[in-house]
mmCIF file with all atom_site columns, C-alpha atoms in Angstrom:
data_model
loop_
_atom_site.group_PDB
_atom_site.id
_atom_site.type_symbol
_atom_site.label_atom_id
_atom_site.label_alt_id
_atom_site.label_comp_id
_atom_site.label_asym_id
_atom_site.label_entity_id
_atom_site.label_seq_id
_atom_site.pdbx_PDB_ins_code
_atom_site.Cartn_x
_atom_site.Cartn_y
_atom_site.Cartn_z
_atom_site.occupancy
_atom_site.B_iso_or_equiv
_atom_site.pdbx_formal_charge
_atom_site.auth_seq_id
_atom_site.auth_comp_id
_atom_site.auth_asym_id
_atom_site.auth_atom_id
_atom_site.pdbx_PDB_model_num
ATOM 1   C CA . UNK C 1 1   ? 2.354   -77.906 46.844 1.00 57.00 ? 1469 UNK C CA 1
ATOM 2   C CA . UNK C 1 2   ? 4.675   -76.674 44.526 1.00 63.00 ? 1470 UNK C CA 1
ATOM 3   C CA . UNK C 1 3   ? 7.081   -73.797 45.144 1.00 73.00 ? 1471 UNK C CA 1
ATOM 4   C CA . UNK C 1 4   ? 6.017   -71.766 42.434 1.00 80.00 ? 1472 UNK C CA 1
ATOM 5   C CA . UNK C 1 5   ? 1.911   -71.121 42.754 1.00 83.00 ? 1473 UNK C CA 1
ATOM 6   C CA . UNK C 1 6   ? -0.217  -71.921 39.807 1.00 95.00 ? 1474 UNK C CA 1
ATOM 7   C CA . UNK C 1 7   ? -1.650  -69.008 37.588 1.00 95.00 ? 1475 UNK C CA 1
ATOM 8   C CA . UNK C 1 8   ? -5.452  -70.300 39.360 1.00 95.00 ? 1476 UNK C CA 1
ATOM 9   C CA . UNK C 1 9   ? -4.050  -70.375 42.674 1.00 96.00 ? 1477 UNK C CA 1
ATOM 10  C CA . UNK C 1 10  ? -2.080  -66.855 42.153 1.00 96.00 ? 1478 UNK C CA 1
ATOM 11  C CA . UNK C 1 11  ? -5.585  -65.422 41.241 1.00 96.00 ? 1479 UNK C CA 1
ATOM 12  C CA . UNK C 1 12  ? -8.004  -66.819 43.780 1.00 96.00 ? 1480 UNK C CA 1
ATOM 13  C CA . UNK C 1 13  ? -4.748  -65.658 46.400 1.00 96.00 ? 1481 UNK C CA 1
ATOM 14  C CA . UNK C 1 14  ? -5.502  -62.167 44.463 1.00 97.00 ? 1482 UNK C CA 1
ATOM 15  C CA . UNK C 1 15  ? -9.265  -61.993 44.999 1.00 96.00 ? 1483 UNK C CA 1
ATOM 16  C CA . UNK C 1 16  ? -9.368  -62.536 48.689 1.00 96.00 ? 1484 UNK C CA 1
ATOM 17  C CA . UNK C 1 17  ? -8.053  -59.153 49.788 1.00 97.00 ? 1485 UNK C CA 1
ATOM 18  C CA . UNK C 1 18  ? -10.653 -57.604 47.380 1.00 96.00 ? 1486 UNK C CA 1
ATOM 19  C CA . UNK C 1 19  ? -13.207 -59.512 49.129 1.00 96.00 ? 1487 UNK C CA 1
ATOM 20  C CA . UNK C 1 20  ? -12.034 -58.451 52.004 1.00 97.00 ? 1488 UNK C CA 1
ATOM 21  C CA . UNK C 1 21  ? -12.140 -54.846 51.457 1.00 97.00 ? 1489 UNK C CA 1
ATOM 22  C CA . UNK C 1 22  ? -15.871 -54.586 50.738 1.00 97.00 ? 1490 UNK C CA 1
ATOM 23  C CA . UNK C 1 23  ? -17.361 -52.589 53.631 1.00 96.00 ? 1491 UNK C CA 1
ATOM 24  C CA . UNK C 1 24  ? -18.292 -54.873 56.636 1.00 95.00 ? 1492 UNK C CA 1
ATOM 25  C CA . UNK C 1 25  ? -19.520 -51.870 58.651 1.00 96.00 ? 1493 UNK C CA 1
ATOM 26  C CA . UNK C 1 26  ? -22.977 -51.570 59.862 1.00 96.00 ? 1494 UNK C CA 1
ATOM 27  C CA . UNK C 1 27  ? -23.142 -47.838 59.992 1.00 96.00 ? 1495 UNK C CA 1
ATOM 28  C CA . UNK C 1 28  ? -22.086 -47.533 56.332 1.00 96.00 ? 1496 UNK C CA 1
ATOM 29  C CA . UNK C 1 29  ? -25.320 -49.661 55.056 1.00 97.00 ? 1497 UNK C CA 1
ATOM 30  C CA . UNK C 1 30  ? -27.170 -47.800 57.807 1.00 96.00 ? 1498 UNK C CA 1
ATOM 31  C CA . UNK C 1 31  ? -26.145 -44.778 55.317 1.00 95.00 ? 1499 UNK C CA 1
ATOM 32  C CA . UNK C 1 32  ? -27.616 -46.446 52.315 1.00 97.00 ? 1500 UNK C CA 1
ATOM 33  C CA . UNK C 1 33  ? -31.024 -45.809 50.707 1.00 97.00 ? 1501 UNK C CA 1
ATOM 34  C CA . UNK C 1 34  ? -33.342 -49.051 50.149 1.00 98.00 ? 1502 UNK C CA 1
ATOM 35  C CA . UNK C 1 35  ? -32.399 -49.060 46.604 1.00 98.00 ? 1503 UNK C CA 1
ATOM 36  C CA . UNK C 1 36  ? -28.945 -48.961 47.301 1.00 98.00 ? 1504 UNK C CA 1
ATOM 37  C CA . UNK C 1 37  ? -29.255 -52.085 49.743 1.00 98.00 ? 1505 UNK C CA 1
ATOM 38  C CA . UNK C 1 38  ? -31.058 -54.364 47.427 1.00 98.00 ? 1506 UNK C CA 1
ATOM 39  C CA . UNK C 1 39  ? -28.361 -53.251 45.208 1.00 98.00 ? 1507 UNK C CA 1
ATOM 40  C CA . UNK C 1 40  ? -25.803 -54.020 47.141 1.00 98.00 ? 1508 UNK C CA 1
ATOM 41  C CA . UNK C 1 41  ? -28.286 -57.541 48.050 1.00 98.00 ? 1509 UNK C CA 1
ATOM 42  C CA . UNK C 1 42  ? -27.902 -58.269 44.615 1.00 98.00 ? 1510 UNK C CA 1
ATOM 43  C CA . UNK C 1 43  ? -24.399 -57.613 43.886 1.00 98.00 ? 1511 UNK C CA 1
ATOM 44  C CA . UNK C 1 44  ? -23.402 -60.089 47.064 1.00 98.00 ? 1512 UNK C CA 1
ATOM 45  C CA . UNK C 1 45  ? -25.467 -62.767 45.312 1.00 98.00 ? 1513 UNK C CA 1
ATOM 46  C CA . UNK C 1 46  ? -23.921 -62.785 42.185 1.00 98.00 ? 1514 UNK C CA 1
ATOM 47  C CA . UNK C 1 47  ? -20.726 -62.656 43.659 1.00 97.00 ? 1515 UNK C CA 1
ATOM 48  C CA . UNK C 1 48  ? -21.492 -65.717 45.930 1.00 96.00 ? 1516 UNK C CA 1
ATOM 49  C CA . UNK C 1 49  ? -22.738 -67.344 42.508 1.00 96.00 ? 1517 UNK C CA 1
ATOM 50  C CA . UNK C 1 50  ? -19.477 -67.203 41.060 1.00 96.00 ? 1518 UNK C CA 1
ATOM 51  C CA . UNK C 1 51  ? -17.421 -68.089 43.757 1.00 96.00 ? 1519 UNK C CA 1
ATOM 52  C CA . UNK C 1 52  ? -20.086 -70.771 45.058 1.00 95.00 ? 1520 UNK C CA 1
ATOM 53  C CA . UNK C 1 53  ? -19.567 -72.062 40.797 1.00 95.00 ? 1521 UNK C CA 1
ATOM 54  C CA . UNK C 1 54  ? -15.877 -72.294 41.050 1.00 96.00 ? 1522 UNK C CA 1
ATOM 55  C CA . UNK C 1 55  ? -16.107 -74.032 44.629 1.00 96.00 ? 1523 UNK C CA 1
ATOM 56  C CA . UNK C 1 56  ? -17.887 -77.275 42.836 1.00 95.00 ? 1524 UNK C CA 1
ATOM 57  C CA . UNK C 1 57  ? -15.551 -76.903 40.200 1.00 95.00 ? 1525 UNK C CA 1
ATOM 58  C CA . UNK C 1 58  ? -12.461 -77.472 42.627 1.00 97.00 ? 1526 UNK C CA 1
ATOM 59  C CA . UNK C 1 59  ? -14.903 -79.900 44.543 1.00 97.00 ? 1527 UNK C CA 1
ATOM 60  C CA . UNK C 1 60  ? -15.061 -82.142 41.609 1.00 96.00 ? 1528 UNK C CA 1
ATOM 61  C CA . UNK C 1 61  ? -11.360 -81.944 40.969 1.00 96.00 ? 1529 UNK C CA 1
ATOM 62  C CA . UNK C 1 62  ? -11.510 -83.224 44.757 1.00 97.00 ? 1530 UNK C CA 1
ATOM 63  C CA . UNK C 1 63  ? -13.694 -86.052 43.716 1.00 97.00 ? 1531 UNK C CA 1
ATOM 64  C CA . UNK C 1 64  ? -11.805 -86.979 40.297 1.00 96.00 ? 1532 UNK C CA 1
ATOM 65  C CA . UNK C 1 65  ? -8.483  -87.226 42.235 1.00 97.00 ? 1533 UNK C CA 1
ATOM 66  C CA . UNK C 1 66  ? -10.229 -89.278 44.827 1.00 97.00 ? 1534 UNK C CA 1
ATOM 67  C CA . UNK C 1 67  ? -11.555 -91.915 42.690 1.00 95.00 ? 1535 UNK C CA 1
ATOM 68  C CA . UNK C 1 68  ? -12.707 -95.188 44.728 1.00 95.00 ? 1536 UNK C CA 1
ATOM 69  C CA . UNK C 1 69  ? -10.689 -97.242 41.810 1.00 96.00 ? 1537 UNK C CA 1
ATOM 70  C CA . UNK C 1 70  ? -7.679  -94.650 43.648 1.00 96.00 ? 1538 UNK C CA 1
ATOM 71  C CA . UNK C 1 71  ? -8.018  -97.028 46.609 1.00 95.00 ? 1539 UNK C CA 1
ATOM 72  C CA . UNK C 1 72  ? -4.900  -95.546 49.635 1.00 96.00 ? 1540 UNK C CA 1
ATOM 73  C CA . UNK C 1 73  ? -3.742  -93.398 46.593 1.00 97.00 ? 1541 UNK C CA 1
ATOM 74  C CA . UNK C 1 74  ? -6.556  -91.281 45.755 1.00 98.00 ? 1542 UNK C CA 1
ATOM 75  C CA . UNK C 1 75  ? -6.624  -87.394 47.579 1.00 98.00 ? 1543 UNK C CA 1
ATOM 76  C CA . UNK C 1 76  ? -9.658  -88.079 50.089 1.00 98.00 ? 1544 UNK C CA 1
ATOM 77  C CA . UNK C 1 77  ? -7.833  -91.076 51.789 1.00 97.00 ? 1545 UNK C CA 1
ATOM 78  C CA . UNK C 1 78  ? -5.001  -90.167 51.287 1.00 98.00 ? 1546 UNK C CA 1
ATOM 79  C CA . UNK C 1 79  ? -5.247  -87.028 53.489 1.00 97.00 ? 1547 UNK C CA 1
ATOM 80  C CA . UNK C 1 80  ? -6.820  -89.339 56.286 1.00 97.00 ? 1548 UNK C CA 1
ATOM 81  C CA . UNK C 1 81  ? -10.508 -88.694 55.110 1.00 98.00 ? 1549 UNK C CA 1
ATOM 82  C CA . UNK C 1 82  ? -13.243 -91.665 53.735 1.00 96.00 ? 1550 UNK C CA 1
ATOM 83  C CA . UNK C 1 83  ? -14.945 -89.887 51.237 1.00 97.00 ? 1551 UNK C CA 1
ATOM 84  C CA . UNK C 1 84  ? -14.549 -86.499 48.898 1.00 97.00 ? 1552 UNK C CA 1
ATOM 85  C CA . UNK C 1 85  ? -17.349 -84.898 50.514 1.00 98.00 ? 1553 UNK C CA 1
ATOM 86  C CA . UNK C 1 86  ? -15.626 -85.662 54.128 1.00 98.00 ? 1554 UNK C CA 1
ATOM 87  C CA . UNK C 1 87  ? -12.613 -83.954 52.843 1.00 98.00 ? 1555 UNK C CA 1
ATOM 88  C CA . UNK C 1 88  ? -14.311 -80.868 51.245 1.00 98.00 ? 1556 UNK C CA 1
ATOM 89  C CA . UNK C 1 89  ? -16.394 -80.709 54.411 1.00 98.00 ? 1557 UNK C CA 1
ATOM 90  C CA . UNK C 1 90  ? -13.397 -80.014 56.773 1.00 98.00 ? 1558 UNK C CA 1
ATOM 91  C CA . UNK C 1 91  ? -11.082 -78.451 53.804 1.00 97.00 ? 1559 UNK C CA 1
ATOM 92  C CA . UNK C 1 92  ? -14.221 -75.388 53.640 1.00 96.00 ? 1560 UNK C CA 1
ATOM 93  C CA . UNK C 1 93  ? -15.746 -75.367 56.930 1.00 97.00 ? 1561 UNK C CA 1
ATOM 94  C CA . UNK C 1 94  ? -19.144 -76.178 55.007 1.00 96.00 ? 1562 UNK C CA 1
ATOM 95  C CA . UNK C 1 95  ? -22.071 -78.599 56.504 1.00 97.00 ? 1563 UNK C CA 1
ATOM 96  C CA . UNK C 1 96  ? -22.133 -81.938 54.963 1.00 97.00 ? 1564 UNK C CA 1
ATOM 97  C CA . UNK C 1 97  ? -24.818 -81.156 52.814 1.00 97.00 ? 1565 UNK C CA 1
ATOM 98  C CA . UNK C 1 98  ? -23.103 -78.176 51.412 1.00 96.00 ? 1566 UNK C CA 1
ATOM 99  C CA . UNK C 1 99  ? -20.272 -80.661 51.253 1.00 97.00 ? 1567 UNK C CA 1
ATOM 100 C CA . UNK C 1 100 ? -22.328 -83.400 49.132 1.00 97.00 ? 1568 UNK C CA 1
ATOM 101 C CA . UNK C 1 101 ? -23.446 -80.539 46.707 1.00 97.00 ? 1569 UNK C CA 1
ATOM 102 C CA . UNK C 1 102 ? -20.745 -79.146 46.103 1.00 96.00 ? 1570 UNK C CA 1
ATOM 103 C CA . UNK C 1 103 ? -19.161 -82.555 44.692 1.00 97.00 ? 1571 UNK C CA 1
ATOM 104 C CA . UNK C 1 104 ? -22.234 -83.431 43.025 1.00 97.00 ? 1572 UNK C CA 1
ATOM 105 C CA . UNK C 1 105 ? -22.229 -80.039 41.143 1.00 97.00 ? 1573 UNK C CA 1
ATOM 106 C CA . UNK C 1 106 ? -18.492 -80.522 40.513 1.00 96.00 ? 1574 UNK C CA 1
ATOM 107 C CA . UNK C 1 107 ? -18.738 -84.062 39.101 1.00 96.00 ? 1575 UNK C CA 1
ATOM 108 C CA . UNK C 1 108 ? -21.095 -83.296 37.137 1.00 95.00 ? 1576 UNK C CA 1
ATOM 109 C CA . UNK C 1 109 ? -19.557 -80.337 35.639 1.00 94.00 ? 1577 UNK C CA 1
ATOM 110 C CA . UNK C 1 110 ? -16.993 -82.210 34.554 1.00 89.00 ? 1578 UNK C CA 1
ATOM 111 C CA . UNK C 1 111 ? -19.138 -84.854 33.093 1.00 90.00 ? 1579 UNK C CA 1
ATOM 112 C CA . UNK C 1 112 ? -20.833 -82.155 30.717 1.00 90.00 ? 1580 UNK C CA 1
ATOM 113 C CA . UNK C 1 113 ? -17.135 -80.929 29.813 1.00 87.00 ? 1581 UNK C CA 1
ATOM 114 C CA . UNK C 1 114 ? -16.136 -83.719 28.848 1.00 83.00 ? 1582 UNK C CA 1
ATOM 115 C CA . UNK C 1 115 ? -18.494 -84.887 27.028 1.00 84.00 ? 1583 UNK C CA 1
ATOM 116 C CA . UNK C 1 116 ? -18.751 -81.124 25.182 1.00 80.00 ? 1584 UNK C CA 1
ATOM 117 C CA . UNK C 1 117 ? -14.989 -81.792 24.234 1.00 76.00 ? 1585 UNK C CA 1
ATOM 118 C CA . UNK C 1 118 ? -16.392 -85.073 22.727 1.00 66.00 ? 1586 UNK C CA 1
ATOM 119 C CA . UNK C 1 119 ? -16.106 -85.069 19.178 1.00 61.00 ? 1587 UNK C CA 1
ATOM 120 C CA . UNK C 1 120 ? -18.178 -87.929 16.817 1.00 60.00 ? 1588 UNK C CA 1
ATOM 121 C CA . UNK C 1 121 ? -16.099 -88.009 13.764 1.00 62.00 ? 1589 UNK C CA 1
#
């Protein structure tokens, strides 16, 4: 890691103590009306959306930079782990299935990016 943080990893650094602010406190929703809680439902899904859209994104970095062709040299082995999945399993906490989506949905992301940036002449 470099001594200076990225722009991307200076503002996912910035969104965690946001996310941890939100109320935690049972008493608080205990205070709410039912609209207010499927609000507040709702709200917590989205945000899980977009966080849950930019996990697969770094997952498929993950995979990219762990490329079989990579051999020893590639991120996943290189770390000690077998696969990309194995090493965004233990990197998140995540089950392995959450794990094996996640790079899907990443590598595949960047397969429709790339081929959007694809230009017939």
């Amino acid at each position: 890691m470099s001594e200076t943080p990225s722009a991307v990893l200076t503002a996912f650094r910035g969104a965690t103590p946001v996310l941890a602010a939100l109320p935690c406190e049972v008493n608080l929703f205990d205070a709410l009306d039912d609209a207010d809680v499927l609000d507040v439902q709702r709200e917590i899904a989205a945000q899980r959306r977009l966080l849950d859209a930019r996990a697969a994104v770094v997952a498929g970095q993950v995979a990219r930079r762990s490329a079989p062709e990579l051999g020893s040299a590639g991120l996943a082995q290189r770390g000690g782990f077998r696969t990309p999945e194995e090493l965004t399993r233990v990197t998140t906490g995540s089950t392995a299935g959450d794990a094996r989506l996640a790079v899907r949905v990443g590598v595949l992301m960047n397969v429709v990016e790339n081929m959007n940036s694809f230009h017939v002449p």
